[in-house]
Every structure is written in structure tokens, then in C-alpha cells.
Short mmCIF file of C-alpha atoms in Angstrom, two decimals:
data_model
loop_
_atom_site.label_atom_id
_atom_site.label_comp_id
_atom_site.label_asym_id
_atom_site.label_seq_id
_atom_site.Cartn_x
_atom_site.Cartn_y
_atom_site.Cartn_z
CA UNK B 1 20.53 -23.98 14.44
CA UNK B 2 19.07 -24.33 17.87
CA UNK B 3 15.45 -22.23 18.10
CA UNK B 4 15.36 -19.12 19.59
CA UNK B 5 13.73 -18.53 23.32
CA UNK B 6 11.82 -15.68 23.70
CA UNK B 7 11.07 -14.05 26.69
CA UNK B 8 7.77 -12.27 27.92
CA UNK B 9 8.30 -8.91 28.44
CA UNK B 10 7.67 -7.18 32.07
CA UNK B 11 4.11 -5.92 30.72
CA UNK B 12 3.35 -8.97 29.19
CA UNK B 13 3.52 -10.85 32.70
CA UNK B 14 1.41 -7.96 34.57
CA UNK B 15 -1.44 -8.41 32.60
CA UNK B 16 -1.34 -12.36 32.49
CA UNK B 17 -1.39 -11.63 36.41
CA UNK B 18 -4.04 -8.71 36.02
CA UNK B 19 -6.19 -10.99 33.93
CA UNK B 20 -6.20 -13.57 36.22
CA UNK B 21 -6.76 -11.64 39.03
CA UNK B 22 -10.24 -10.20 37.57
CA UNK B 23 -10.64 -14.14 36.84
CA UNK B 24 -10.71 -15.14 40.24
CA UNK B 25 -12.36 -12.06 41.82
CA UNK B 26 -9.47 -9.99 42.89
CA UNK B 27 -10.61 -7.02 40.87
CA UNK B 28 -14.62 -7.06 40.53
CA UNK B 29 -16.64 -5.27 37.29
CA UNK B 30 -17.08 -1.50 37.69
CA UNK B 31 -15.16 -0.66 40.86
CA UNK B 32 -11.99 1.25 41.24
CA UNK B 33 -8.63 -0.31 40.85
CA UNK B 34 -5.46 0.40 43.10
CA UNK B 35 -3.61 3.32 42.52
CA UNK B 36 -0.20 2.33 40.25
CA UNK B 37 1.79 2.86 43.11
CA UNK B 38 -0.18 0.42 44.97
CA UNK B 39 -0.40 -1.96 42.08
CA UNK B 40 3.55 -1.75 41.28
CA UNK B 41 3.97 -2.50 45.12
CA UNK B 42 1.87 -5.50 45.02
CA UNK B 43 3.31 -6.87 41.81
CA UNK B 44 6.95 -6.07 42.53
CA UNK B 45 7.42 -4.32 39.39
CA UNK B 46 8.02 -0.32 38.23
CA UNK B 47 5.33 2.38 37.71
CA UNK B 48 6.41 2.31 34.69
CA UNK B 49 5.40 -1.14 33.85
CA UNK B 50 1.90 -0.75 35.64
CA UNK B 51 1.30 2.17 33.75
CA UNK B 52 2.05 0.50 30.26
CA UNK B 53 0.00 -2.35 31.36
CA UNK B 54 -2.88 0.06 32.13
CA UNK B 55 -2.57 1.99 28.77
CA UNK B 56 -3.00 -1.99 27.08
CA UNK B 57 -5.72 -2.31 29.13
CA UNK B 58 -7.65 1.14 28.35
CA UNK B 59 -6.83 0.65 24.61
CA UNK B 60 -9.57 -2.35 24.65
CA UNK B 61 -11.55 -0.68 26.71
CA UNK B 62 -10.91 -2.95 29.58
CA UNK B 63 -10.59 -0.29 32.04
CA UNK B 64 -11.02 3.24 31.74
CA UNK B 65 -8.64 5.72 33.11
CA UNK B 66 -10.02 9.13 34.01
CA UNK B 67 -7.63 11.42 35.31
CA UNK B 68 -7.40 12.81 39.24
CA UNK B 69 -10.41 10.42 39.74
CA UNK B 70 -8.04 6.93 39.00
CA UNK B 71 -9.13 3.58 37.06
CA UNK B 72 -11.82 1.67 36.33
CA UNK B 73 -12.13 -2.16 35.67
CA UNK B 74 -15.30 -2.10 33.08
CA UNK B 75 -18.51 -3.51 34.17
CA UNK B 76 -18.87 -5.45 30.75
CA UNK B 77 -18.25 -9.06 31.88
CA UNK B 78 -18.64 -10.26 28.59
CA UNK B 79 -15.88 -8.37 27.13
CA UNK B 80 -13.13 -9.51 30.62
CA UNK B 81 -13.92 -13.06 29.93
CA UNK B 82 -13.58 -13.04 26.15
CA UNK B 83 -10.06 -11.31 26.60
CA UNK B 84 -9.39 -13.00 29.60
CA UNK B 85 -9.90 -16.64 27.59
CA UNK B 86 -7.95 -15.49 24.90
CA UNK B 87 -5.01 -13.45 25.84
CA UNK B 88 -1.95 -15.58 25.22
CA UNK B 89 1.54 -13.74 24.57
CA UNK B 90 2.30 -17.46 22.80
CA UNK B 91 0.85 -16.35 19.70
CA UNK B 92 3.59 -14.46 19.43
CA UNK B 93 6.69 -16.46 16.88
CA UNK B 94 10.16 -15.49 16.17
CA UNK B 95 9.50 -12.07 17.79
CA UNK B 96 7.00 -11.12 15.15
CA UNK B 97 3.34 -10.13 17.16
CA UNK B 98 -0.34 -10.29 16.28
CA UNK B 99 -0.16 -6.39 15.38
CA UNK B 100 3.04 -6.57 13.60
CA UNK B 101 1.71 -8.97 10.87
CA UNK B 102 -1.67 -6.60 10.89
CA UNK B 103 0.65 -3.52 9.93
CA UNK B 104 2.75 -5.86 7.00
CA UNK B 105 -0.56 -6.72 6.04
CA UNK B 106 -2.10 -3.11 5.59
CA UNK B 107 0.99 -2.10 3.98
CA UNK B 108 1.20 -5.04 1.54
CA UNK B 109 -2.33 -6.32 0.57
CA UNK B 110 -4.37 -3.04 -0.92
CA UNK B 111 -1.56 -3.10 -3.30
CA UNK B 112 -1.62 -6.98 -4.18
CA UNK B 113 -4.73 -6.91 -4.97
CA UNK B 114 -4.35 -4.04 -7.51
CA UNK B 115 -1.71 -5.83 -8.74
CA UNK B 116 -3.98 -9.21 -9.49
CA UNK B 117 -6.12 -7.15 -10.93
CA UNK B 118 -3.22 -5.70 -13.45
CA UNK B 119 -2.29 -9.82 -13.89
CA UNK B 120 -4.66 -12.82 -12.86
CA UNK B 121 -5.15 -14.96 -15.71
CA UNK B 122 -8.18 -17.57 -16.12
CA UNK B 123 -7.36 -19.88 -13.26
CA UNK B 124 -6.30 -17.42 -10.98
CA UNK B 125 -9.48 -15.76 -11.22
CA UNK B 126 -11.44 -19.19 -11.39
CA UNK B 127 -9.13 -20.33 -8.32
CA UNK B 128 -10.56 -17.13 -6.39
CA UNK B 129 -14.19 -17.46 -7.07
CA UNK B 130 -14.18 -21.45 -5.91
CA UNK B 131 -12.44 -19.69 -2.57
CA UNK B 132 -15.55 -17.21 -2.47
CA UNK B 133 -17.97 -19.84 -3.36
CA UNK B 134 -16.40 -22.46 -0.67
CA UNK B 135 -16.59 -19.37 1.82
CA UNK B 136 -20.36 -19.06 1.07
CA UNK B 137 -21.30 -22.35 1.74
CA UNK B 138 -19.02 -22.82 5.17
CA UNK B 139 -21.23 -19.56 6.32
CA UNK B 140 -24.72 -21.26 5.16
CA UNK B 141 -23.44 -23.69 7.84
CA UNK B 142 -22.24 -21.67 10.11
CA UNK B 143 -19.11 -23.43 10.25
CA UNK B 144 -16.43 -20.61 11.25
CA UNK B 145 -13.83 -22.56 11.77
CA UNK B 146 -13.91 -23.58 7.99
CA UNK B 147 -14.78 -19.99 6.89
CA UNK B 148 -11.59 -18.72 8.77
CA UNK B 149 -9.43 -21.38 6.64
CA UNK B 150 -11.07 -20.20 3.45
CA UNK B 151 -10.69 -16.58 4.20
CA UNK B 152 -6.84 -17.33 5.08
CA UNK B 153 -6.46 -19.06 1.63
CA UNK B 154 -8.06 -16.14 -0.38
CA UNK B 155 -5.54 -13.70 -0.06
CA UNK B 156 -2.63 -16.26 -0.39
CA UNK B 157 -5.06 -16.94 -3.96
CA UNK B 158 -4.79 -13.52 -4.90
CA UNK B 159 -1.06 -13.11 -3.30
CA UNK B 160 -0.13 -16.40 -6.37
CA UNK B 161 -2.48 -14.27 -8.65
CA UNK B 162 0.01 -11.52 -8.62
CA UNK B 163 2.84 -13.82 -10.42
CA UNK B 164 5.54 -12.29 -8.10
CA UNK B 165 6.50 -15.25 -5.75
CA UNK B 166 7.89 -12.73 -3.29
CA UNK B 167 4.50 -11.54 -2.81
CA UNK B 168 3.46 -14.74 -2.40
CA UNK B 169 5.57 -15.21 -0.17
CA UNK B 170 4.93 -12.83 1.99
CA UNK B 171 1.20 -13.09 2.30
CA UNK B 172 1.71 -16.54 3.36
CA UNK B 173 4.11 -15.15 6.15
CA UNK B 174 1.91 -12.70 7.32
CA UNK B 175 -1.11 -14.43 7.15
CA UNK B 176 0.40 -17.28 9.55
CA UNK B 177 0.44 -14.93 12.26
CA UNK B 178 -3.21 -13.62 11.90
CA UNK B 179 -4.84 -17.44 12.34
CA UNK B 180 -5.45 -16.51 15.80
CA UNK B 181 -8.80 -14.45 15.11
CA UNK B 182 -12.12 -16.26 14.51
CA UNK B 183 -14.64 -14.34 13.02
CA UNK B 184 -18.39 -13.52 14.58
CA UNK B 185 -20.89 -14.23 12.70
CA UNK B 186 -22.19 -11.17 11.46
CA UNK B 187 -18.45 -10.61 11.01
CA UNK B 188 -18.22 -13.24 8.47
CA UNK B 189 -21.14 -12.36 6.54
CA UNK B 190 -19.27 -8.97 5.95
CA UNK B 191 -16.03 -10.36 5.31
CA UNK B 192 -17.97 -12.75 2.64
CA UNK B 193 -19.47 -9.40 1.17
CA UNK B 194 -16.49 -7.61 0.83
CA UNK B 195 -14.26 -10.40 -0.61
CA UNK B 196 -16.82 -11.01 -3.31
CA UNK B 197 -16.10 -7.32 -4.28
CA UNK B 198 -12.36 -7.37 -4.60
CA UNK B 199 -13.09 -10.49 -6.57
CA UNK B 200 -15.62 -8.79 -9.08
CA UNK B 201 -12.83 -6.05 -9.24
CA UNK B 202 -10.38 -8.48 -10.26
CA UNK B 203 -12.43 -10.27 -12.63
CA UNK B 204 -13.36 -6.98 -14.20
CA UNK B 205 -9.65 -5.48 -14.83
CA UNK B 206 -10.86 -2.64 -12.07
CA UNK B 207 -7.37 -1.99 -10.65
CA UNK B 208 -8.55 0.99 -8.63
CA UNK B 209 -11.80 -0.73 -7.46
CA UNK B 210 -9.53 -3.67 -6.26
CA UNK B 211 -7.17 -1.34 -4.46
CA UNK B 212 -10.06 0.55 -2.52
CA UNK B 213 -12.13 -2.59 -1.81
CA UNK B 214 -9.33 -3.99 -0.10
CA UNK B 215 -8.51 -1.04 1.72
CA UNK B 216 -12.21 -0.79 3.01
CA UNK B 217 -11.83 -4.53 3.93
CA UNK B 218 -8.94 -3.65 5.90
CA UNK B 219 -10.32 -1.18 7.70
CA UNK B 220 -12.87 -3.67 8.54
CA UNK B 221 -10.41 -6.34 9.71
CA UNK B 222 -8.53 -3.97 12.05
CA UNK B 223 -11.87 -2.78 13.72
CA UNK B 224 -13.01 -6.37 13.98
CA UNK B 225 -9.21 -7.38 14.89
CA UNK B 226 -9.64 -9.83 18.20
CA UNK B 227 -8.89 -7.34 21.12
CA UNK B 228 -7.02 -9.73 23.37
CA UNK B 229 -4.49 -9.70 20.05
CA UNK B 230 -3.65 -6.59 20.88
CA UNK B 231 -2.85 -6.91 23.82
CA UNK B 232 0.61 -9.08 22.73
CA UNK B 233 3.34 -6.79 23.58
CA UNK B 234 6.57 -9.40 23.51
CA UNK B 235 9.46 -8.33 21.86
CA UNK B 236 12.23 -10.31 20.20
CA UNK B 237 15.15 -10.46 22.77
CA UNK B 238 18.12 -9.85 21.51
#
């Protein structure tokens, strides 16, 4: 079976083009941007599209749109380069984007881990406090890279730990799709925090605890979540 080709949607190509744009000085920090009209003129596209676009844009704070008085490219220079760096709609695979996986993941893990709480046996809970302990040490080094790959492999851990191979399964799936985002710092020293408490709830029987302490580390990962992922909006072409 030959591979599917996916196309970038309309959006997706205005804000490659907006992004770049900023890049080379087109748009500068803090001033006021065209008006959509002018912007769809410019880019050959709909109002429609500009407007989406815009509404990606505002959601991660990019620019800020304050109606009857227009839009406004942020002055946080910081923030446009980090996105700008980033943003790639090629992260995207088999139609399946960034916040897709996020909402499988919400849906799925709080529940997993409730479940490995309900099941782990010896190794499984052994096998997840190696993971924690490996994630300790890759932080006293302030190796992220490595802490991302052991923070990957601790819910596919617990995901085994559950015995149900679907579950497994899908973790893994899901998880694939979220490599993109490397953890700050002081990201990863909460991340570290918050796995060791699903962990203790596990090890413990607590099948509540390990429901709620995953939750709260959810929350946590979608606040966190790298904004330029967010800004993915490719669909699968049919």
C-alpha cells in the first residue's frame, strides 16, 4: 500500500508565511497588523482563512485582537522566535495532529493509571520506579533530551502495567505523536514531582489517588503543552 500524501491546509500555509514574515521583519513586535482584508489581498487567500489564521495566532498569545481597534503582533520577541523555530505542520502523521493525540491522551491515561493501580504486579511496579529513578538522575544533569525519553517510557510502563495490551497499545500510539515537546527545566522538575506521585499511588493500591494525580499531571502537561504545537491545524485529506 502506497503512503498517504497529506496536504497542508489553507491556514496551515498562512501562518508558515505569517511566521516568516515576522522572521524577516515584515511585521515588527508591538505594532498593528493589516486589516484581514488587506492581509487576504496580499496573501491571495479568503477572509475566512486570515481570520482562522488570526484566531491560531491569538490563542498563543501571538497577537492580540481587540475589537474596532484591529490586531496586534505581541512585543514578546522571545515568545515569536520560540514559535517561529518550532512551528512545523510536519509533525503532523497519518492525519492525526499534536492536539489530537493530547485529547486521546486526556481521555485515556487518568484512567490507566487507576487501572495499574487495580493490577501492577512486582515488576511492573519495580519497572516504574527504575523509570522515576532514571528520570531523577537525567534532571541532576540537566540532560532534557534524556528526561523527555524517560518521561515517554513511563506511561507506556504503566500503559504494560495495566495487563490490557490494547491499552498498551494505545499509549504507545499516542505518545508517538507528543515527542515533539521538550520540557523546561523547571518544567521537568514538576513533571519528576508529579510522576513520583502516581507512582507512590500505584505502589500503594490508591486507585483514586492514581486517577487524580494523573489528572493534575495532565492539567499540567496541557498548560505546559509547546504552543507552536498548537498551532498544527492539517487535516487528513480525504
Amino acid at each position: 500500500m502506497f503512503p498517504k500524501i497529506l496536504k497542508k491546509s489553507v491556514v496551515d500555509l498562512i501562518l508558515e508565511s505569517f511566521l516568516k514574515m515576522v522572521h524577516d521583519g515584515i511585521f515588527l513586535p508591538g505594532e498593528r497588523l493589516p486589516s484581514e482584508r488587506d492581509l487576504a489581498e496580499k496573501l491571495n487567500v479568503s477572509r475566512t482563512s486570515i481570520r482562522e489564521a488570526l484566531k491560531a495566532l491569538s490563542f498563543v498569545d501571538v497577537v492580540t485582537i481587540l475589537p474596532g481597534n484591529g490586531t496586534f503582533l505581541t512585543d514578546d520577541t522571545e515568545l515569536i522566535e520560540k514559535i517561529r523555530a518550532k512551528y512545523s505542520s510536519s509533525i503532523t502523521s497519518k492525519g492525526i495532529t499534536y492536539r489530537q493525540a493530547y485529547e486521546v491522551r486526556r481521555i485515556v491515561e487518568a484512567e490507566m493509571c487507576a487501572l495499574s493501580a487495580q493490577r501492577a504486579n512486582h515488576e511492573d511496579i519495580f519497572a516504574i520506579k527504575m523509570n522515576v529513578d532514571e528520570m531523577e538522575k537525567a534532571l541532576q544533569k540537566n540532560d532534557m533530551t534524556r528526561f523527555h525519553s524517560i518521561d515517554m517510557e513511563f506511561h507506556l510502563i504503566i500503559g504494560k502495567s495495566t495487563h490490557n495490551p490494547l491499552l498498551a497499545d494505545i499509549s504507545s500510539y499516542y505518545l508517538d505523536k507528543l515527542t515533539e515537546n521538550m520540557p523546561t527545566l523547571e518544567q521537568a522538575k514538576l513533571v519528576l514531582a508529579q510522576h513520583k506521585a502516581i507512582y507512590l499511588a500505584i505502589k500503594s493500591k490508591d486507585i483514586q489517588g492514581a486517577r487524580e494525580y494523573a489528572e493534575e499531571h495532565l492539567k499540567q502537561v496541557r498548560k505546559d503543552l509547546d504552543l507552536s504545537s498548537l498551532l498544527i491545524t492539517q487535516k487528513d485529506e480525504k
